[in-house]
CSV table of C-alpha atoms in Angstrom, one decimal:
chain,number,residue,atom,x,y,z
A,1079,MET,CA,238.2,21.2,178.7
A,1080,PHE,CA,236.0,18.2,178.0
A,1081,ILE,CA,232.3,18.0,178.9
A,1082,GLU,CA,230.7,14.6,179.2
A,1083,ILE,CA,227.0,14.1,178.8
A,1084,GLU,CA,225.2,11.0,180.0
A,1085,ALA,CA,222.3,10.2,177.7
A,1086,ASP,CA,220.3,8.0,180.1
A,1087,SER,CA,220.8,10.2,183.2
A,1088,THR,CA,217.8,11.5,185.2
A,1089,VAL,CA,219.5,14.9,185.3
A,1090,PRO,CA,218.3,16.8,182.2
A,1091,ILE,CA,221.0,17.4,179.6
A,1092,TYR,CA,220.9,21.2,179.8
A,1093,LEU,CA,221.6,20.9,183.6
A,1094,GLN,CA,224.5,18.4,183.0
A,1095,LEU,CA,226.0,21.0,180.6
A,1096,ALA,CA,225.6,23.9,183.0
A,1097,GLN,CA,226.8,22.0,186.1
A,1098,GLN,CA,230.0,20.8,184.3
A,1099,VAL,CA,230.8,24.4,183.2
A,1100,ILE,CA,230.4,25.5,186.8
A,1101,GLU,CA,232.6,22.7,188.0
A,1102,GLY,CA,235.2,23.8,185.4
A,1103,VAL,CA,235.1,27.3,186.8
A,1104,ALA,CA,235.4,26.0,190.4
A,1105,LYS,CA,238.4,23.8,189.4
A,1106,GLY,CA,240.0,26.7,187.6
A,1107,GLU,CA,240.0,24.9,184.3
A,1108,LEU,CA,237.8,27.7,183.0
A,1109,LYS,CA,239.0,31.2,183.8
A,1110,PRO,CA,237.1,34.4,183.7
A,1111,GLY,CA,237.1,35.7,180.1
A,1112,ASP,CA,237.6,32.3,178.5
A,1113,SER,CA,235.3,31.8,175.6
A,1114,LEU,CA,232.8,29.1,175.2
A,1115,PRO,CA,231.5,27.6,171.9
A,1116,SER,CA,228.6,29.3,170.1
A,1117,VAL,CA,225.2,27.8,170.7
A,1118,ARG,CA,225.3,26.4,167.1
A,1119,ALA,CA,228.7,24.9,167.4
A,1120,PHE,CA,228.0,23.4,170.9
A,1121,ALA,CA,224.8,21.9,169.7
A,1122,ALA,CA,226.6,20.5,166.6
A,1123,ASP,CA,229.2,18.9,168.8
A,1124,LEU,CA,226.5,17.3,170.9
A,1125,GLY,CA,224.4,16.4,167.9
A,1126,MET,CA,221.5,17.8,169.8
A,1127,ASN,CA,219.0,20.6,169.5
A,1128,MET,CA,220.3,24.2,169.9
A,1129,HIS,CA,217.4,24.7,172.3
A,1130,THR,CA,219.2,22.5,174.9
A,1131,VAL,CA,222.4,24.6,174.7
A,1132,ASN,CA,220.4,27.8,174.8
A,1133,LYS,CA,218.7,26.7,178.0
A,1134,ALA,CA,222.0,25.8,179.6
A,1135,TYR,CA,223.5,29.1,178.7
A,1136,HIS,CA,220.6,31.1,180.0
A,1137,TYR,CA,220.7,29.1,183.2
A,1138,LEU,CA,224.4,30.0,183.6
A,1139,GLU,CA,223.9,33.6,182.6
A,1140,GLU,CA,221.2,34.0,185.2
A,1141,LYS,CA,223.7,32.8,187.8
A,1142,GLU,CA,226.3,35.1,186.5
A,1143,PHE,CA,228.7,32.4,185.5
A,1144,ILE,CA,228.8,33.3,181.9
A,1145,GLN,CA,228.3,36.4,179.8
A,1146,ILE,CA,226.6,36.3,176.5
A,1147,VAL,CA,227.8,39.2,174.3
A,1148,SER,CA,225.7,39.5,171.2
A,1149,LYS,CA,227.8,39.0,167.9
A,1150,LYS,CA,230.9,38.4,169.9
A,1151,GLY,CA,230.3,35.2,171.7
A,1152,VAL,CA,229.9,33.5,175.1
A,1153,PHE,CA,232.5,34.1,177.8
A,1154,ILE,CA,233.1,33.0,181.4
A,1155,HIS,CA,231.9,35.9,183.5
A,1156,GLU,CA,234.5,38.2,184.9
A,1157,ARG,CA,232.7,37.8,188.2
A,1158,SER,CA,232.2,34.0,187.9
A,1159,VAL,CA,234.6,33.6,190.9
A,1160,ARG,CA,233.4,36.1,193.5
A,1161,GLU,CA,232.5,36.9,197.0
A,1162,ALA,CA,229.0,35.6,197.4
A,1163,THR,CA,226.4,38.3,197.5
A,1164,GLU,CA,223.3,38.0,199.7
A,1165,LYS,CA,221.4,37.0,196.7
A,1166,ASP,CA,223.9,34.2,195.9
A,1167,THR,CA,223.7,32.8,199.4
A,1168,ASP,CA,219.9,32.9,199.4
A,1169,ARG,CA,219.8,31.0,196.2
A,1170,LEU,CA,222.3,28.4,197.4
A,1171,LYS,CA,220.4,27.9,200.6
A,1172,LYS,CA,217.2,27.3,198.7
A,1173,GLU,CA,218.9,24.9,196.3
A,1174,LEU,CA,220.7,22.9,199.0
A,1175,ARG,CA,217.5,22.6,201.1
A,1176,PRO,CA,216.1,19.5,199.3
A,1177,MET,CA,219.5,17.8,199.5
A,1178,ILE,CA,219.8,18.5,203.2
A,1179,SER,CA,216.3,17.2,203.7
A,1180,GLU,CA,217.2,14.0,202.0
A,1181,ALA,CA,220.3,13.6,204.2
A,1182,LEU,CA,218.2,14.1,207.3
A,1183,CYS,CA,215.8,11.4,206.2
A,1184,LEU,CA,218.9,9.2,205.8
A,1185,ASN,CA,219.8,10.0,209.4
A,1186,LEU,CA,223.1,11.7,208.6
A,1187,SER,CA,224.4,13.7,211.5
A,1188,THR,CA,225.8,17.2,211.0
A,1189,ASP,CA,229.3,15.9,211.5
A,1190,GLU,CA,228.8,13.3,208.8
A,1191,LEU,CA,227.3,15.9,206.5
A,1192,GLN,CA,230.4,18.1,207.2
A,1193,ALA,CA,232.7,15.2,206.3
A,1194,LEU,CA,230.7,14.6,203.1
A,1195,LEU,CA,231.1,18.3,202.2
A,1196,ASN,CA,234.9,18.2,202.8
A,1197,ASP,CA,235.1,15.1,200.6
A,1198,ILE,CA,233.3,16.8,197.7
A,1199,VAL,CA,235.4,20.0,198.0
A,1200,ARG,CA,238.6,17.9,197.9
A,1201,ASP,CA,237.3,15.9,194.9
A,1202,ILE,CA,236.5,19.1,192.9
A,1203,LYS,CA,239.8,20.7,193.7
A,1204,GLU,CA,241.8,17.6,192.9
A,1205,GLY,CA,240.0,17.0,189.7
A,1206,THR,CA,238.4,13.6,190.2
A,1207,ARG,CA,234.7,13.0,189.7
B,147,MET,CA,243.6,3.5,124.4
B,148,THR,CA,240.1,3.8,125.7
B,149,VAL,CA,240.1,0.2,127.0
B,150,ILE,CA,243.4,0.9,128.9
B,151,ILE,CA,242.0,4.1,130.5
B,152,PHE,CA,238.7,2.4,131.4
B,153,SER,CA,240.4,-0.7,132.8
B,154,ALA,CA,242.8,1.3,134.9
B,155,LEU,CA,239.9,3.4,136.2
B,156,LEU,CA,237.8,0.3,137.0
B,157,ILE,CA,240.6,-1.6,138.7
B,158,PHE,CA,241.5,1.5,140.7
B,159,THR,CA,237.9,2.2,142.0
B,160,ASN,CA,237.2,-1.4,142.7
B,161,THR,CA,240.4,-2.0,144.6
B,162,LEU,CA,239.9,1.2,146.6
B,163,GLN,CA,236.3,0.1,147.4
B,164,ALA,CA,237.5,-3.4,148.4
B,165,PHE,CA,240.1,-2.1,150.8
B,166,LEU,CA,237.9,0.7,152.2
B,167,PRO,CA,237.2,-1.0,155.6
B,168,LYS,CA,241.0,-0.8,156.2
B,169,PHE,CA,240.9,3.0,156.2
B,170,LEU,CA,237.9,3.4,158.5
B,171,LYS,CA,237.7,3.7,162.3
B,172,SER,CA,237.1,0.5,164.2
B,173,SER,CA,234.2,2.1,166.0
B,174,GLU,CA,232.1,2.0,162.8
B,175,SER,CA,231.9,-1.0,160.6
B,176,PHE,CA,229.7,-1.3,157.6
B,177,GLY,CA,227.8,1.7,158.7
B,178,VAL,CA,227.0,0.3,162.2
B,179,PHE,CA,228.2,1.8,165.4
B,180,ILE,CA,230.5,-0.7,167.2
B,181,PRO,CA,230.9,-0.1,171.0
B,182,ASP,CA,234.5,-0.1,172.3
B,183,THR,CA,233.8,-3.4,174.1
B,184,GLN,CA,233.3,-5.1,170.7
B,185,VAL,CA,235.9,-3.5,168.4
B,186,ASN,CA,238.2,-6.5,168.5
B,187,ASP,CA,235.4,-9.0,167.8
B,188,GLU,CA,236.9,-11.7,165.4
B,189,ARG,CA,233.7,-11.9,163.5
B,190,ILE,CA,233.8,-8.2,162.5
B,191,ILE,CA,237.4,-8.5,161.4
B,192,GLY,CA,236.4,-11.6,159.4
B,193,MET,CA,233.6,-9.8,157.7
B,194,LYS,CA,235.9,-7.0,156.6
B,195,LYS,CA,238.3,-9.5,155.2
B,196,SER,CA,235.7,-11.4,153.3
B,197,TYR,CA,234.3,-8.1,151.9
B,198,THR,CA,237.7,-7.2,150.5
B,199,LYS,CA,238.1,-10.7,149.1
B,200,MET,CA,234.7,-10.9,147.5
B,201,LEU,CA,235.0,-7.5,145.9
B,202,LEU,CA,238.5,-8.2,144.5
B,203,ILE,CA,237.4,-11.6,143.1
B,204,THR,CA,234.2,-10.5,141.4
B,205,GLY,CA,235.5,-7.1,140.3
B,206,ASN,CA,238.7,-8.4,138.8
B,207,ALA,CA,236.8,-11.3,137.0
B,208,LEU,CA,234.5,-8.7,135.4
B,209,ILE,CA,237.2,-6.3,134.5
B,210,GLY,CA,239.2,-9.3,133.0
B,211,GLY,CA,236.1,-10.2,131.0
B,212,PHE,CA,235.9,-6.6,129.8
B,213,ILE,CA,239.5,-6.5,128.6
B,214,PHE,CA,239.1,-10.0,127.0
B,215,TRP,CA,235.9,-8.9,125.2
B,216,SER,CA,237.5,-5.8,123.7
B,217,LEU,CA,240.6,-7.6,122.6
B,218,LEU,CA,238.5,-10.3,121.0
B,219,THR,CA,235.8,-8.3,119.2
B,220,ASN,CA,237.7,-5.0,118.8
B,221,PRO,CA,234.5,-2.9,119.4
B,222,LYS,CA,233.9,0.7,118.3
B,223,GLU,CA,235.0,3.4,120.7
B,224,GLU,CA,231.5,4.4,121.8
B,225,HIS,CA,230.7,0.7,122.5
B,226,THR,CA,233.7,0.4,124.7
B,227,VAL,CA,232.8,3.6,126.6
B,228,PHE,CA,229.2,2.4,127.1
B,229,VAL,CA,230.2,-1.1,128.3
B,230,GLY,CA,233.0,0.5,130.5
B,231,LEU,CA,230.5,2.9,132.1
B,232,ALA,CA,228.0,0.1,132.6
B,233,LEU,CA,230.6,-2.0,134.3
B,234,LEU,CA,231.5,0.9,136.6
B,235,PHE,CA,227.9,0.9,137.8
B,236,ILE,CA,227.7,-2.9,138.1
B,237,LEU,CA,230.9,-2.8,140.3
B,238,LEU,CA,229.3,-0.1,142.4
B,239,PHE,CA,226.2,-2.1,142.7
B,240,ILE,CA,228.1,-5.2,143.7
B,241,SER,CA,230.0,-3.4,146.4
B,242,MET,CA,226.7,-1.9,147.7
B,243,TRP,CA,225.2,-5.4,147.8
B,244,PHE,CA,228.1,-6.8,149.9
B,245,TYR,CA,228.0,-3.7,152.1
B,246,ALA,CA,224.2,-4.1,152.7
B,247,ARG,CA,224.6,-7.8,153.6
B,248,ASN,CA,227.3,-7.1,156.2
B,249,HIS,CA,225.3,-4.0,157.4
B,250,VAL,CA,222.2,-6.1,158.1
B,251,THR,CA,224.2,-9.0,159.7
B,252,LEU,CA,226.0,-6.6,162.0
B,253,ILE,CA,222.8,-4.9,163.1
B,254,LYS,CA,221.3,-8.2,163.9
B,255,LEU,CA,224.3,-9.5,165.8
B,256,LYS,CA,224.5,-6.3,167.8
B,257,LYS,CA,220.9,-6.5,168.8
B,258,GLU,CA,220.8,-10.2,169.6
B,259,GLU,CA,223.9,-10.1,171.7
B,260,ARG,CA,223.1,-6.7,173.2
B,261,TRP,CA,226.5,-5.2,172.5
B,262,GLY,CA,227.4,-2.4,174.9
B,263,ALA,CA,224.8,-3.5,177.5
B,264,GLY,CA,225.8,-2.4,181.1
B,265,GLN,CA,228.0,0.4,179.7
B,266,LYS,CA,227.1,4.0,180.2
B,267,GLU,CA,226.6,5.9,177.0
B,268,ARG,CA,228.4,9.2,177.0
B,269,LYS,CA,228.8,12.1,174.6
B,270,VAL,CA,231.9,14.2,174.8
B,271,VAL,CA,232.4,17.8,173.9
B,272,ASP,CA,235.6,19.8,173.9
B,273,LEU,CA,234.9,23.4,174.8
B,274,GLN,CA,238.0,24.7,173.1
B,275,PHE,CA,237.7,22.6,169.9
B,276,ARG,CA,236.8,25.6,167.6
B,277,GLU,CA,239.6,27.7,169.1
B,278,GLN,CA,242.1,25.0,168.2
B,279,LEU,CA,240.7,24.2,164.8
B,280,LYS,CA,243.0,25.5,162.1
B,281,LEU,CA,241.1,25.6,158.9
B,282,LEU,CA,242.2,27.8,156.0
B,283,PRO,CA,240.4,31.1,156.2
B,284,ASN,CA,237.6,31.7,153.8
B,285,ILE,CA,239.4,34.7,152.4
B,286,TYR,CA,242.0,32.4,150.8
B,287,PHE,CA,239.2,30.8,148.9
B,288,LEU,CA,238.1,34.2,147.5
B,289,MET,CA,241.4,34.9,145.7
B,290,PRO,CA,241.0,32.1,143.0
B,291,ILE,CA,237.4,33.2,142.7
B,292,LEU,CA,238.6,36.7,141.8
B,293,VAL,CA,241.0,35.3,139.3
B,294,ASN,CA,238.2,33.4,137.6
B,295,ILE,CA,236.0,36.4,137.5
B,296,GLY,CA,238.9,38.4,136.1
B,297,LEU,CA,239.3,35.9,133.2
B,298,TRP,CA,235.5,36.0,132.7
B,299,ILE,CA,235.5,39.7,132.3
B,300,TYR,CA,238.6,39.5,130.1
B,301,GLY,CA,236.9,36.9,127.8
B,302,LEU,CA,233.9,39.2,127.5
B,303,SER,CA,236.0,42.2,126.7
B,304,GLN,CA,237.6,40.3,123.8
B,305,TYR,CA,234.2,39.3,122.5
B,306,ASP,CA,234.6,40.9,119.1
B,307,ILE,CA,237.9,39.2,118.2
B,308,LEU,CA,236.7,35.7,119.4
B,309,PRO,CA,236.0,33.1,116.6
B,310,ASN,CA,232.3,32.4,115.7
B,311,GLN,CA,232.5,28.9,117.2
B,312,ILE,CA,233.3,28.7,121.0
B,313,PRO,CA,234.9,25.4,122.2
B,314,THR,CA,232.7,23.7,124.8
B,315,HIS,CA,234.2,20.2,125.2
B,316,TRP,CA,237.7,18.7,125.0
B,317,GLY,CA,238.6,15.1,124.2
B,318,LEU,CA,241.1,13.0,126.1
B,319,ASN,CA,243.9,14.0,123.6
B,320,GLY,CA,243.4,17.7,124.3
B,321,GLU,CA,241.6,18.4,121.0
B,322,VAL,CA,238.4,20.4,121.0
B,323,ASP,CA,235.5,18.0,120.0
B,324,ALA,CA,232.4,20.2,120.5
B,325,PHE,CA,231.6,23.8,119.8
B,326,SER,CA,228.8,26.3,120.4
B,327,ASP,CA,227.8,29.4,118.5
B,328,LYS,CA,229.3,32.6,119.8
B,329,THR,CA,226.9,34.4,122.2
B,330,TRP,CA,227.5,36.3,125.4
B,331,LEU,CA,226.3,33.2,127.3
B,332,SER,CA,228.5,30.6,125.6
B,333,VAL,CA,231.5,32.8,126.2
B,334,SER,CA,230.5,33.0,129.9
B,335,ALA,CA,229.6,29.3,130.2
B,336,LEU,CA,233.1,28.1,131.3
B,337,PRO,CA,233.8,30.8,133.9
B,338,LEU,CA,230.2,30.4,135.2
B,339,MET,CA,230.6,26.7,135.7
B,340,VAL,CA,233.9,27.3,137.4
B,341,LEU,CA,232.3,29.9,139.7
B,342,ILE,CA,229.7,27.3,140.8
B,343,ILE,CA,232.4,24.8,141.7
B,344,GLN,CA,234.5,27.4,143.4
B,345,SER,CA,231.5,28.7,145.5
B,346,MET,CA,230.7,25.1,146.4
B,347,LEU,CA,234.3,24.5,147.7
B,348,LEU,CA,234.2,27.8,149.6
B,349,PHE,CA,230.9,26.8,151.1
B,350,PHE,CA,232.2,23.4,152.3
B,351,ASN,CA,235.1,25.1,154.0
B,352,ALA,CA,232.8,27.5,155.8
B,353,LEU,CA,230.5,24.6,156.8
B,354,MET,CA,233.3,22.5,158.1
B,355,LYS,CA,233.9,25.0,160.9
B,356,GLN,CA,230.3,24.5,162.1
B,357,SER,CA,230.4,20.7,161.8
B,358,GLY,CA,230.1,18.8,165.0
B,359,ALA,CA,233.2,17.2,166.4
B,360,LYS,CA,233.0,13.5,167.3
B,361,ILE,CA,235.2,12.9,170.3
B,362,GLN,CA,235.4,9.4,171.6
B,363,VAL,CA,234.9,8.9,175.2
B,364,ARG,CA,237.6,6.2,175.7
B,365,SER,CA,240.2,8.2,173.8
B,366,LYS,CA,239.3,11.8,174.2
B,367,LYS,CA,242.7,13.3,173.6
B,368,ARG,CA,243.7,11.1,170.7
B,369,SER,CA,240.4,11.5,168.9
B,370,ARG,CA,240.4,15.2,169.4
B,371,GLU,CA,243.9,15.6,167.9
B,372,GLN,CA,242.9,13.3,165.0
B,373,GLN,CA,239.7,15.3,164.4
B,374,LEU,CA,241.6,18.6,164.4
B,375,ALA,CA,244.1,17.2,161.9
B,376,PHE,CA,241.4,15.6,159.7
B,377,ARG,CA,239.6,18.9,159.4
B,378,LYS,CA,242.8,20.8,158.7
B,379,TYR,CA,243.7,18.3,155.9
B,380,SER,CA,240.2,18.4,154.6
B,381,SER,CA,240.4,22.2,154.3
B,382,TRP,CA,243.8,22.0,152.6
B,383,LEU,CA,242.4,19.4,150.2
B,384,LEU,CA,239.5,21.7,149.3
B,385,PHE,CA,241.9,24.6,148.7
B,386,LEU,CA,244.2,22.4,146.5
B,387,VAL,CA,241.2,21.3,144.4
B,388,LEU,CA,240.1,24.9,144.1
B,389,ILE,CA,243.6,26.1,143.0
B,390,THR,CA,244.1,23.3,140.4
B,391,ILE,CA,240.6,23.6,139.0
B,392,THR,CA,241.0,27.4,138.7
B,393,LEU,CA,244.4,26.9,136.9
B,394,LEU,CA,243.1,24.3,134.5
B,395,MET,CA,239.9,26.1,133.7
B,396,GLY,CA,241.7,29.4,133.5
B,397,TYR,CA,244.1,27.8,131.0
B,398,LEU,CA,241.2,26.5,129.0
B,399,GLN,CA,239.6,30.0,129.1
B,400,LEU,CA,242.8,31.5,127.7
B,401,THR,CA,242.9,28.9,124.9
B,402,ILE,CA,239.4,30.0,123.9
B,403,ILE,CA,240.4,33.6,123.8
B,404,HIS,CA,243.9,33.1,122.3
B,405,GLY,CA,243.6,29.8,120.5
B,406,GLU,CA,246.7,30.5,118.4
B,407,LEU,CA,249.0,30.5,121.4
B,408,PHE,CA,248.4,27.0,122.6
B,409,SER,CA,248.5,23.5,121.2
B,410,SER,CA,246.4,20.5,122.0
B,411,SER,CA,249.4,18.7,123.5
B,412,TYR,CA,249.7,21.5,126.1
B,413,THR,CA,246.0,21.0,126.9
B,414,MET,CA,246.6,17.2,127.3
B,415,PHE,CA,249.6,17.8,129.5
B,416,ALA,CA,247.7,20.3,131.7
B,417,THR,CA,244.8,17.9,132.1
B,418,LEU,CA,247.1,15.1,133.0
B,419,ALA,CA,248.9,17.2,135.5
B,420,PHE,CA,245.6,18.2,137.0
B,421,VAL,CA,244.4,14.5,137.3
B,422,LEU,CA,247.7,13.5,138.9
B,423,VAL,CA,247.7,16.2,141.5
B,424,ILE,CA,244.1,15.5,142.5
B,425,PHE,CA,244.8,11.8,142.5
B,426,GLY,CA,247.9,12.1,144.7
B,427,ALA,CA,246.2,14.4,147.1
B,428,THR,CA,243.2,12.2,147.5
B,429,MET,CA,245.4,9.1,148.0
B,430,PHE,CA,247.3,11.0,150.7
B,431,TYR,CA,244.0,12.0,152.3
B,432,THR,CA,242.7,8.4,152.3
B,433,PHE,CA,245.8,6.4,153.2
B,434,LYS,CA,247.7,8.8,155.5
B,435,VAL,CA,244.9,10.7,157.2
B,436,GLY,CA,242.0,8.2,157.0
B,437,GLN,CA,238.5,8.5,158.3
B,438,SER,CA,238.4,11.2,161.0
B,439,GLY,CA,242.2,11.1,160.9
B,440,SER,CA,242.2,7.6,162.4
B,441,ARG,CA,245.4,6.7,160.4
B,442,LEU,CA,247.4,9.5,161.9
B,443,GLU,CA,249.9,8.4,164.5
B,444,MET,CA,249.3,10.2,167.8
B,445,VAL,CA,251.8,10.3,170.7
B,446,GLN,CA,249.4,11.5,173.3
B,447,LEU,CA,247.7,8.5,174.9
B,448,ASP,CA,244.6,8.5,177.1
B,449,GLU,CA,244.4,6.6,180.3
B,450,PRO,CA,242.2,3.5,179.8
B,451,ILE,CA,238.7,3.8,181.2
B,452,ASP,CA,236.0,1.1,181.6
B,453,GLY,CA,232.3,1.2,181.8
B,454,VAL,CA,231.7,3.9,179.3
B,455,ILE,CA,231.0,3.9,175.6
B,456,ASP,CA,230.1,6.5,172.9
B,457,ILE,CA,226.5,7.2,172.2
B,458,ASP,CA,225.0,4.8,169.7
B,459,ASP,CA,223.8,7.1,166.9
B,460,ASP,CA,222.7,4.3,164.5
B,461,ARG,CA,219.2,5.7,164.5
B,462,HIS,CA,220.4,8.8,162.7
B,463,TRP,CA,222.1,6.9,159.9
B,464,LYS,CA,219.7,5.5,157.3
B,465,PHE,CA,221.3,2.3,155.9
B,466,GLY,CA,224.4,3.4,157.6
B,467,LEU,CA,225.0,5.8,154.7
B,468,PHE,CA,222.7,8.8,155.0
B,469,TYR,CA,222.8,11.1,158.1
B,470,VAL,CA,219.3,12.3,158.9
B,471,ASN,CA,219.1,14.3,162.2
B,472,LYS,CA,216.7,17.1,162.5
B,473,GLU,CA,218.1,18.2,165.9
B,474,ASP,CA,221.7,18.5,164.8
B,475,PRO,CA,222.5,22.0,163.3
B,476,SER,CA,225.5,20.6,161.4
B,477,LEU,CA,225.0,20.7,157.6
B,478,MET,CA,228.2,18.8,156.9
B,479,VAL,CA,229.2,15.6,158.8
B,480,GLU,CA,232.0,13.1,158.4
B,481,LYS,CA,231.1,10.0,156.3
B,482,ARG,CA,230.4,6.8,158.1
B,483,PHE,CA,231.4,4.4,155.5
B,484,GLY,CA,234.2,6.2,153.6
B,485,VAL,CA,236.8,8.8,154.1
B,486,GLY,CA,235.3,12.3,153.6
B,487,TRP,CA,232.2,14.2,154.2
B,488,THR,CA,228.5,13.9,153.6
B,489,MET,CA,225.4,16.1,154.4
B,490,ASN,CA,222.9,16.1,157.1
B,491,PHE,CA,219.7,15.3,155.2
B,492,GLY,CA,217.6,16.1,158.2
B,493,HIS,CA,218.6,19.8,157.8
B,494,VAL,CA,216.6,21.9,155.4
B,495,GLY,CA,219.8,23.8,154.5
B,496,SER,CA,221.3,20.6,152.9
B,497,TRP,CA,218.3,20.3,150.6
B,498,ILE,CA,218.4,24.0,149.6
B,499,PHE,CA,222.1,23.6,148.9
B,500,LEU,CA,221.5,20.5,146.7
B,501,VAL,CA,218.6,22.1,144.8
B,502,VAL,CA,220.6,25.3,144.1
B,503,LEU,CA,223.7,23.4,143.0
B,504,ILE,CA,221.9,20.9,140.7
B,505,GLY,CA,219.5,23.6,139.5
B,506,SER,CA,222.3,26.0,138.4
B,507,ILE,CA,224.2,23.2,136.6
B,508,VAL,CA,221.1,22.0,134.8
B,509,LEU,CA,220.2,25.6,133.9
B,510,ILE,CA,223.6,26.3,132.3
B,511,SER,CA,223.4,23.0,130.3
B,512,ILE,CA,219.9,23.8,129.1
B,513,ILE,CA,220.7,27.4,128.0
B,514,LEU,CA,223.8,26.2,126.1
């Protein structure tokens, strides 16, 4: 699976990395147990600092999307696709809040928001971006 | 004889240098990153053509003069060697000069006309690249090393029966033309030198695995396949060099121990075979594989995309020749103007490697 990083984006690079890995899992392109490149190899491919990759991996590990097994490598977490726990839902709620606020400022109705949501879900599943 | 060898060598290196732009990716010309929107620019194509023409004209004129001079004055062998070597450096300098001129012109053009403006710069990574990469395992490289160490020990075990003068240099005709007094060190010199070269080749193979893949955003699938193939062939080439060097040097080691079993014509034949194999392999690597495998035909085609280009990494390439990137953990990177590999001079590991390599070679030559 290819990951594409935009250099001039306002989204930090580590977040771009992490978000694309999560999208890969959502699409099913990355399956539980699949291995990811080592921090060094990933950073070399990017031509960027290892710190950036480390940050992305820790972000993903915290959300239980990947598992870092020392000396063995980095793997997509067995529980990367799971029933949301209370903790997961709380976190999503918190992270969605600023987006929803922005939508409310733009006078989007709940229906319009719902349509937007359906659009995005379809996009992810059908593999377009 | 010397004139013929030198002229052949000079014509070969000069011609290869002249046609070099032909074997390189279109996304990098004269050490400058060229965005996809500009790769078919007539001016760049013209620059490459005139580079080839200028190098062929000046180079062949100078080599012609060299041949003419040697026919006319019939110089001593050492004079021919000296002038021939000087000419090699002059030709190198001339090619560098034409390279530099084109490099500067291209940088200026790119800046003035703002090539790639309005395009989004993207860096592509393939998450499965390392899994699909098929380099020869490092363990293969250990076997010739063991053979060399075996011959080294064998040489030392025969110390008492060795002659008092140990050969240290062979001429083009296969005859020994320099000797050293017999000491434990002079008996070990050849295997030690071979060991340094072998370790270097093993080290390169190990480093290649860690080297960053450069996947192009507009041809992700094609460039990935080409990169995988390029690295595979690079690994094979390293292994072939390792095997042939071990064989040739192992042979020489045996002639030192059992001089009576071999003749100088065998040595000449072995050397010639060595040169031909290395030459053939390098030609295949340059012509058939090309820079980053860009000359390999690929069936898999990418859907065309607009609006995106690769990241401009000119700032990491000094003069378009030396890669200096402190952030990049790669020690070995693909050459930008040439087919092959170079080092990341922004990485402290590259400097340690160079110091150890040069240091050990200098040390051996001083002790001898």
